[in-house]
Amino acid sequence: MLGLSRSQVHRLLQAYDLAGADGLVSKKRGRASNRRHSEDFRNLVLDLVREHYVDFGPTLATEKLLERHRIAVSKETLRQWMMEAGIWVSRRERKKRVFQPRGRRDCFGELVQIDGSHHWWFENRGPKCALLVYIDDATGKLLHLRFAGSENTFDYLHATKAYLQQWGKPIAFYSDKHGVFRTTHASQQDRTSGLTQFGRALYELNIDIICANSPQAKGRVERANQTLQDRLVKELRLRGIDTIAAANAYASEFMADFNRRFGKEPRNPKDMHRSFAAHENLDRAMCRKEVRKLSQALTLRYDKVLFILDPTDLAKTLAGNKVVVCDYPDGRLEITHEGTSLPYKTFDTLRSVHRSEVVENKRLDDMLALVAEMQAGREQQRSQSGPRRTGQTDHMFGIRDGSTANGYQKRGTKPGRRTDFTNDPVVIARRQQALAQLKAAE
C-alpha cells in the first residue's frame, strides 16, 4: 500500500520504536545537497551579475554568463540567488496585469505591425532617438529595424522602402494614429486627398494601412518594444555602440538572434508577401509629392525656391498645367509630369535684408570686399514648415545643411539653417574698423 519494499518498512518500524514520529523524518532534511554549488561560486556569480547585469533578467543573465564568462548555471538557480540577494523580483510580487488575447494571423506577411519607440537606446553614451520596428503578426519575427533621430515621414519612407526591397509587399501594415499614418482632414469624395504622404505611398503600391484605436490593439509590436528596450539596450552597451549608424549596422545581427529565440511558426506556411507589378515604381512612390501649377514662364515655387524649367518641347506644352514635385528622403528633388522627369534650374528668392551703410562713392573698394565676405557666410534660411531633412542636398546651392554624425538633425534645432555671420562680433568689429578707415581717409 505504501509502495515501499518490505525491508524499508522494517527499517521505518525500527526507527519509530526508537524515536517515535521523528524517526520517520528523512535524515536529509535540512542538510545541503551533495550537488549544491559552493558559497564561493555563488558569491562570484552574484558579483558578476551586480557588476555587469544588475538590470538583466535571470534568463538573459544566464545566457551572458555562459557566453562572456564561460560560467554555466541553471537559470532557475540563478533566479533564486538573485531573489535572495534582492536583485530580482518574482512575478508573484509584481502587480498583475490583465490582457485580452487576440489570435495571431495565419500567414506570414498577412499583417505587419509597425511602430516607433522613443528611448535612450544608447543610455548616457549618445542622444535619445527613435527605433522604427516592423514585426510580423503571424510569427512574431522582427522583419526590419531602423534607428532614426525622430519618428518622421522621411525615415518611415526610407525604412519601408528597405523592408519592401527585402520581403516584398505585405497585405497590410498595422500602426497607431500617429500623424505620419493618419490625417484628420480626410475627404469623402476623393480617397487619396485625405491620405498622408506615407499613406499615399502605400496606396500607389496597393498596400493597405490599418490604424489601431489603442496601444493594446497592436500589442505584438508594443510587447516587442519592451523586450527591445531591455535586451537591445544591453547588447548595444556590451558592444560599445553609441551612434545611430553603428546601431543600424548591428540591427540585422540582433534580429537574427531575436527571431531564433522568440520566432514562431505560422499556422499556414503560405507567404502572403507580393511582388511588385510592372507599373509600380518603388523609388518613385517612396517620396514626398507636392502638386504645383506651372506658370506661363515655366516657373514654380517650392520651399521658397523658384524653379525654372528648361524650355524643352514638352515643358512648353505644360505652361499653366500642374506638375508634381518629388522630394526624396535622400535629398534628391525631381519635377515630373505623368512619370516624365523635367530638367530645371533654380533661382533663390530669399535675400537677407539689412540696413545699408552710408559710404562715399569713391571709397567703395574696402566696403565691397567686406560685404562680399559677409555674403559668403550669410544665412539663407529656408521655410521652417517645409519638408527639410538635415543632411539633404540644398536645392539652390548644391551643399548639405549642418548635420549630425548620422546625417539627421538633432531635435530642437531649426531645419535648413546655416551659420549667421550678420551679428557676429568679429564681423561687426571689422565693419566698424573699415568705416573708421573710410572716414579717416575722407
mmCIF file of N, CA and C in Angstrom, residues 118-200:
data_model
loop_
_atom_site.group_PDB
_atom_site.id
_atom_site.type_symbol
_atom_site.label_atom_id
_atom_site.label_comp_id
_atom_site.label_asym_id
_atom_site.label_seq_id
_atom_site.Cartn_x
_atom_site.Cartn_y
_atom_site.Cartn_z
ATOM 1 N N HIS A 118 10.511 55.739 -28.916
ATOM 2 C CA HIS A 118 11.475 56.747 -28.467
ATOM 3 C C HIS A 118 12.064 56.286 -27.137
ATOM 4 N N HIS A 119 13.373 56.207 -27.090
ATOM 5 C CA HIS A 119 14.017 55.645 -25.897
ATOM 6 C C HIS A 119 15.483 56.070 -25.886
ATOM 7 N N TRP A 120 16.094 56.000 -24.707
ATOM 8 C CA TRP A 120 17.539 56.236 -24.588
ATOM 9 C C TRP A 120 18.251 54.943 -24.948
ATOM 10 N N TRP A 121 18.278 54.645 -26.249
ATOM 11 C CA TRP A 121 18.842 53.369 -26.703
ATOM 12 C C TRP A 121 20.325 53.265 -26.406
ATOM 13 N N PHE A 122 21.040 54.394 -26.400
ATOM 14 C CA PHE A 122 22.467 54.385 -26.106
ATOM 15 C C PHE A 122 22.752 54.822 -24.672
ATOM 16 N N GLU A 123 21.695 54.843 -23.845
ATOM 17 C CA GLU A 123 21.804 55.274 -22.448
ATOM 18 C C GLU A 123 22.481 56.647 -22.391
ATOM 19 N N ASN A 124 23.519 56.797 -21.560
ATOM 20 C CA ASN A 124 24.180 58.097 -21.454
ATOM 21 C C ASN A 124 25.329 58.257 -22.438
ATOM 22 N N ARG A 125 25.489 57.302 -23.369
ATOM 23 C CA ARG A 125 26.590 57.368 -24.323
ATOM 24 C C ARG A 125 26.218 58.145 -25.583
ATOM 25 N N GLY A 126 24.946 58.402 -25.794
ATOM 26 C CA GLY A 126 24.513 59.078 -27.011
ATOM 27 C C GLY A 126 23.155 59.709 -26.816
ATOM 28 N N PRO A 127 22.630 60.383 -27.836
ATOM 29 C CA PRO A 127 21.357 61.091 -27.716
ATOM 30 C C PRO A 127 20.168 60.140 -27.726
ATOM 31 N N LYS A 128 19.051 60.631 -27.248
ATOM 32 C CA LYS A 128 17.814 59.884 -27.320
ATOM 33 C C LYS A 128 17.341 59.849 -28.765
ATOM 34 N N CYS A 129 16.882 58.701 -29.211
ATOM 35 C CA CYS A 129 16.472 58.568 -30.607
ATOM 36 C C CYS A 129 15.275 57.619 -30.683
ATOM 37 N N ALA A 130 14.828 57.384 -31.904
ATOM 38 C CA ALA A 130 13.665 56.525 -32.138
ATOM 39 C C ALA A 130 14.100 55.268 -32.879
ATOM 40 N N LEU A 131 13.424 54.167 -32.573
ATOM 41 C CA LEU A 131 13.642 52.909 -33.268
ATOM 42 C C LEU A 131 12.352 52.545 -33.986
ATOM 43 N N LEU A 132 12.408 52.434 -35.303
ATOM 44 C CA LEU A 132 11.253 52.038 -36.109
ATOM 45 C C LEU A 132 11.252 50.516 -36.221
ATOM 46 N N VAL A 133 10.163 49.901 -35.746
ATOM 47 C CA VAL A 133 10.087 48.440 -35.609
ATOM 48 C C VAL A 133 9.028 47.894 -36.554
ATOM 49 N N TYR A 134 9.385 46.859 -37.326
ATOM 50 C CA TYR A 134 8.463 46.150 -38.210
ATOM 51 C C TYR A 134 8.449 44.691 -37.746
ATOM 52 N N ILE A 135 7.282 44.207 -37.318
ATOM 53 C CA ILE A 135 7.188 42.845 -36.786
ATOM 54 C C ILE A 135 5.995 42.138 -37.413
ATOM 55 N N ASP A 136 6.192 40.886 -37.782
ATOM 56 C CA ASP A 136 5.127 40.103 -38.400
ATOM 57 C C ASP A 136 4.170 39.584 -37.337
ATOM 58 N N ASP A 137 2.853 39.725 -37.596
ATOM 59 C CA ASP A 137 1.856 39.334 -36.601
ATOM 60 C C ASP A 137 1.741 37.823 -36.473
ATOM 61 N N ALA A 138 1.932 37.091 -37.562
ATOM 62 C CA ALA A 138 1.734 35.641 -37.529
ATOM 63 C C ALA A 138 2.876 34.922 -36.824
ATOM 64 N N THR A 139 4.099 35.393 -37.000
ATOM 65 C CA THR A 139 5.263 34.681 -36.467
ATOM 66 C C THR A 139 5.935 35.394 -35.299
ATOM 67 N N GLY A 140 5.652 36.671 -35.107
ATOM 68 C CA GLY A 140 6.326 37.434 -34.060
ATOM 69 C C GLY A 140 7.784 37.709 -34.370
ATOM 70 N N LYS A 141 8.186 37.588 -35.635
ATOM 71 C CA LYS A 141 9.575 37.815 -36.023
ATOM 72 C C LYS A 141 9.796 39.273 -36.411
ATOM 73 N N LEU A 142 10.943 39.800 -36.020
ATOM 74 C CA LEU A 142 11.328 41.143 -36.447
ATOM 75 C C LEU A 142 11.748 41.084 -37.916
ATOM 76 N N LEU A 143 11.125 41.939 -38.731
ATOM 77 C CA LEU A 143 11.434 41.956 -40.154
ATOM 78 C C LEU A 143 12.322 43.132 -40.548
ATOM 79 N N HIS A 144 12.282 44.218 -39.763
ATOM 80 C CA HIS A 144 13.149 45.353 -40.074
ATOM 81 C C HIS A 144 13.257 46.244 -38.846
ATOM 82 N N LEU A 145 14.454 46.763 -38.597
ATOM 83 C CA LEU A 145 14.706 47.738 -37.538
ATOM 84 C C LEU A 145 15.515 48.882 -38.136
ATOM 85 N N ARG A 146 15.155 50.098 -37.748
ATOM 86 C CA ARG A 146 15.916 51.269 -38.209
ATOM 87 C C ARG A 146 15.949 52.314 -37.102
ATOM 88 N N PHE A 147 17.131 52.721 -36.713
ATOM 89 C CA PHE A 147 17.304 53.813 -35.759
ATOM 90 C C PHE A 147 17.243 55.134 -36.522
ATOM 91 N N ALA A 148 16.572 56.125 -35.944
ATOM 92 C CA ALA A 148 16.431 57.437 -36.563
ATOM 93 C C ALA A 148 16.399 58.497 -35.477
ATOM 94 N N GLY A 149 16.684 59.729 -35.895
ATOM 95 C CA GLY A 149 16.679 60.818 -34.923
ATOM 96 C C GLY A 149 15.310 61.083 -34.349
ATOM 97 N N SER A 150 14.250 60.890 -35.146
ATOM 98 C CA SER A 150 12.883 61.101 -34.688
ATOM 99 C C SER A 150 11.954 60.245 -35.544
ATOM 100 N N GLU A 151 10.711 60.209 -35.142
ATOM 101 C CA GLU A 151 9.697 59.436 -35.862
ATOM 102 C C GLU A 151 9.029 60.366 -36.867
ATOM 103 N N ASN A 152 9.519 60.368 -38.115
ATOM 104 C CA ASN A 152 9.017 61.300 -39.113
ATOM 105 C C ASN A 152 8.758 60.586 -40.425
ATOM 106 N N THR A 153 8.151 61.327 -41.358
ATOM 107 C CA THR A 153 7.722 60.731 -42.626
ATOM 108 C C THR A 153 8.898 60.211 -43.438
ATOM 109 N N PHE A 154 9.959 60.998 -43.549
ATOM 110 C CA PHE A 154 11.073 60.602 -44.398
ATOM 111 C C PHE A 154 11.758 59.342 -43.877
ATOM 112 N N ASP A 155 11.905 59.208 -42.558
ATOM 113 C CA ASP A 155 12.531 57.998 -42.020
ATOM 114 C C ASP A 155 11.638 56.777 -42.220
ATOM 115 N N TYR A 156 10.313 56.962 -42.084
ATOM 116 C CA TYR A 156 9.415 55.837 -42.349
ATOM 117 C C TYR A 156 9.438 55.447 -43.829
ATOM 118 N N LEU A 157 9.538 56.424 -44.722
ATOM 119 C CA LEU A 157 9.644 56.104 -46.142
ATOM 120 C C LEU A 157 10.933 55.342 -46.433
ATOM 121 N N HIS A 158 12.027 55.786 -45.814
ATOM 122 C CA HIS A 158 13.313 55.113 -46.018
ATOM 123 C C HIS A 158 13.281 53.694 -45.473
ATOM 124 N N ALA A 159 12.727 53.511 -44.256
ATOM 125 C CA ALA A 159 12.684 52.180 -43.643
ATOM 126 C C ALA A 159 11.738 51.255 -44.395
ATOM 127 N N THR A 160 10.580 51.775 -44.807
ATOM 128 C CA THR A 160 9.611 50.943 -45.520
ATOM 129 C C THR A 160 10.144 50.521 -46.878
ATOM 130 N N LYS A 161 10.881 51.402 -47.534
ATOM 131 C CA LYS A 161 11.477 51.048 -48.820
ATOM 132 C C LYS A 161 12.458 49.890 -48.647
ATOM 133 N N ALA A 162 13.290 49.948 -47.601
ATOM 134 C CA ALA A 162 14.229 48.849 -47.348
ATOM 135 C C ALA A 162 13.486 47.557 -47.024
ATOM 136 N N TYR A 163 12.390 47.658 -46.265
ATOM 137 C CA TYR A 163 11.594 46.466 -45.935
ATOM 138 C C TYR A 163 11.004 45.848 -47.197
ATOM 139 N N LEU A 164 10.408 46.674 -48.059
ATOM 140 C CA LEU A 164 9.769 46.160 -49.265
ATOM 141 C C LEU A 164 10.788 45.561 -50.224
ATOM 142 N N GLN A 165 11.976 46.130 -50.291
ATOM 143 C CA GLN A 165 13.016 45.565 -51.145
ATOM 144 C C GLN A 165 13.445 44.185 -50.670
ATOM 145 N N GLN A 166 13.410 43.955 -49.369
ATOM 146 C CA GLN A 166 13.868 42.670 -48.829
ATOM 147 C C GLN A 166 12.773 41.612 -48.852
ATOM 148 N N TRP A 167 11.531 41.981 -48.474
ATOM 149 C CA TRP A 167 10.488 40.988 -48.270
ATOM 150 C C TRP A 167 9.391 41.021 -49.330
ATOM 151 N N GLY A 168 9.161 42.168 -49.972
ATOM 152 C CA GLY A 168 8.024 42.305 -50.861
ATOM 153 C C GLY A 168 6.878 43.046 -50.184
ATOM 154 N N LYS A 169 5.720 43.062 -50.833
ATOM 155 C CA LYS A 169 4.574 43.831 -50.353
ATOM 156 C C LYS A 169 3.688 42.976 -49.442
ATOM 157 N N PRO A 170 3.478 43.366 -48.189
ATOM 158 C CA PRO A 170 2.527 42.635 -47.336
ATOM 159 C C PRO A 170 1.094 43.027 -47.693
ATOM 160 N N ILE A 171 0.146 42.317 -47.110
ATOM 161 C CA ILE A 171 -1.259 42.666 -47.343
ATOM 162 C C ILE A 171 -1.571 44.016 -46.703
ATOM 163 N N ALA A 172 -1.129 44.237 -45.458
ATOM 164 C CA ALA A 172 -1.445 45.486 -44.764
ATOM 165 C C ALA A 172 -0.426 45.739 -43.668
ATOM 166 N N PHE A 173 -0.250 47.019 -43.364
ATOM 167 C CA PHE A 173 0.508 47.455 -42.198
ATOM 168 C C PHE A 173 -0.482 47.846 -41.103
ATOM 169 N N TYR A 174 -0.091 47.593 -39.854
ATOM 170 C CA TYR A 174 -0.945 47.892 -38.693
ATOM 171 C C TYR A 174 -0.180 48.859 -37.806
ATOM 172 N N SER A 175 -0.707 50.080 -37.626
ATOM 173 C CA SER A 175 0.023 51.133 -36.928
ATOM 174 C C SER A 175 -0.880 51.832 -35.928
ATOM 175 N N ASP A 176 -0.310 52.803 -35.213
ATOM 176 C CA ASP A 176 -1.115 53.657 -34.347
ATOM 177 C C ASP A 176 -1.630 54.847 -35.155
ATOM 178 N N LYS A 177 -2.183 55.846 -34.460
ATOM 179 C CA LYS A 177 -2.777 57.006 -35.141
ATOM 180 C C LYS A 177 -1.814 58.184 -35.170
ATOM 181 N N HIS A 178 -0.528 57.886 -35.344
ATOM 182 C CA HIS A 178 0.468 58.945 -35.460
ATOM 183 C C HIS A 178 0.205 59.769 -36.723
ATOM 184 N N GLY A 179 0.626 61.044 -36.695
ATOM 185 C CA GLY A 179 0.392 61.914 -37.836
ATOM 186 C C GLY A 179 1.052 61.460 -39.113
ATOM 187 N N VAL A 180 2.060 60.585 -39.014
ATOM 188 C CA VAL A 180 2.691 60.047 -40.217
ATOM 189 C C VAL A 180 1.732 59.132 -40.962
ATOM 190 N N PHE A 181 0.842 58.434 -40.240
ATOM 191 C CA PHE A 181 -0.015 57.418 -40.839
ATOM 192 C C PHE A 181 -1.437 57.894 -41.101
ATOM 193 N N ARG A 182 -1.899 58.899 -40.364
ATOM 194 C CA ARG A 182 -3.322 59.238 -40.418
ATOM 195 C C ARG A 182 -3.495 60.747 -40.379
ATOM 196 N N THR A 183 -4.376 61.261 -41.226
ATOM 197 C CA THR A 183 -4.689 62.679 -41.238
ATOM 198 C C THR A 183 -6.104 62.902 -40.723
ATOM 199 N N THR A 184 -6.325 64.053 -40.135
ATOM 200 C CA THR A 184 -7.661 64.381 -39.609
ATOM 201 C C THR A 184 -8.495 65.149 -40.620
ATOM 202 N N HIS A 185 -7.979 65.331 -41.849
ATOM 203 C CA HIS A 185 -8.686 66.108 -42.876
ATOM 204 C C HIS A 185 -9.002 65.224 -44.077
ATOM 205 N N ALA A 186 -9.629 64.103 -43.805
ATOM 206 C CA ALA A 186 -9.965 63.182 -44.889
ATOM 207 C C ALA A 186 -11.143 63.710 -45.698
ATOM 208 N N SER A 187 -11.208 63.296 -46.957
ATOM 209 C CA SER A 187 -12.278 63.720 -47.853
ATOM 210 C C SER A 187 -13.167 62.526 -48.179
ATOM 211 N N GLN A 188 -14.475 62.795 -48.272
ATOM 212 C CA GLN A 188 -15.417 61.741 -48.599
ATOM 213 C C GLN A 188 -15.475 61.507 -50.114
ATOM 214 N N GLN A 189 -15.150 62.548 -50.913
ATOM 215 C CA GLN A 189 -15.251 62.423 -52.367
ATOM 216 C C GLN A 189 -14.020 61.737 -52.965
ATOM 217 N N ASP A 190 -12.836 62.126 -52.512
ATOM 218 C CA ASP A 190 -11.592 61.600 -53.095
ATOM 219 C C ASP A 190 -10.822 60.855 -52.025
ATOM 220 N N ARG A 191 -10.611 59.574 -52.220
ATOM 221 C CA ARG A 191 -9.960 58.773 -51.198
ATOM 222 C C ARG A 191 -8.514 59.218 -50.970
ATOM 223 N N THR A 192 -7.824 59.619 -52.067
ATOM 224 C CA THR A 192 -6.406 59.936 -51.936
ATOM 225 C C THR A 192 -6.157 61.313 -51.352
ATOM 226 N N SER A 193 -7.138 62.216 -51.359
ATOM 227 C CA SER A 193 -6.898 63.579 -50.878
ATOM 228 C C SER A 193 -6.715 63.622 -49.368
ATOM 229 N N GLY A 194 -7.254 62.654 -48.647
ATOM 230 C CA GLY A 194 -7.143 62.653 -47.199
ATOM 231 C C GLY A 194 -5.990 61.824 -46.678
ATOM 232 N N LEU A 195 -5.123 61.329 -47.577
ATOM 233 C CA LEU A 195 -4.013 60.484 -47.156
ATOM 234 C C LEU A 195 -2.809 61.332 -46.783
ATOM 235 N N THR A 196 -2.040 60.825 -45.851
ATOM 236 C CA THR A 196 -0.736 61.428 -45.576
ATOM 237 C C THR A 196 0.236 61.026 -46.679
ATOM 238 N N GLN A 197 1.434 61.595 -46.632
ATOM 239 C CA GLN A 197 2.429 61.228 -47.642
ATOM 240 C C GLN A 197 2.771 59.743 -47.557
ATOM 241 N N PHE A 198 2.845 59.208 -46.324
ATOM 242 C CA PHE A 198 3.143 57.786 -46.160
ATOM 243 C C PHE A 198 1.969 56.943 -46.666
ATOM 244 N N GLY A 199 0.745 57.351 -46.339
ATOM 245 C CA GLY A 199 -0.421 56.620 -46.822
ATOM 246 C C GLY A 199 -0.542 56.668 -48.332
ATOM 247 N N ARG A 200 -0.212 57.815 -48.935
ATOM 248 C CA ARG A 200 -0.253 57.924 -50.394
ATOM 249 C C ARG A 200 0.772 57.001 -51.044
#
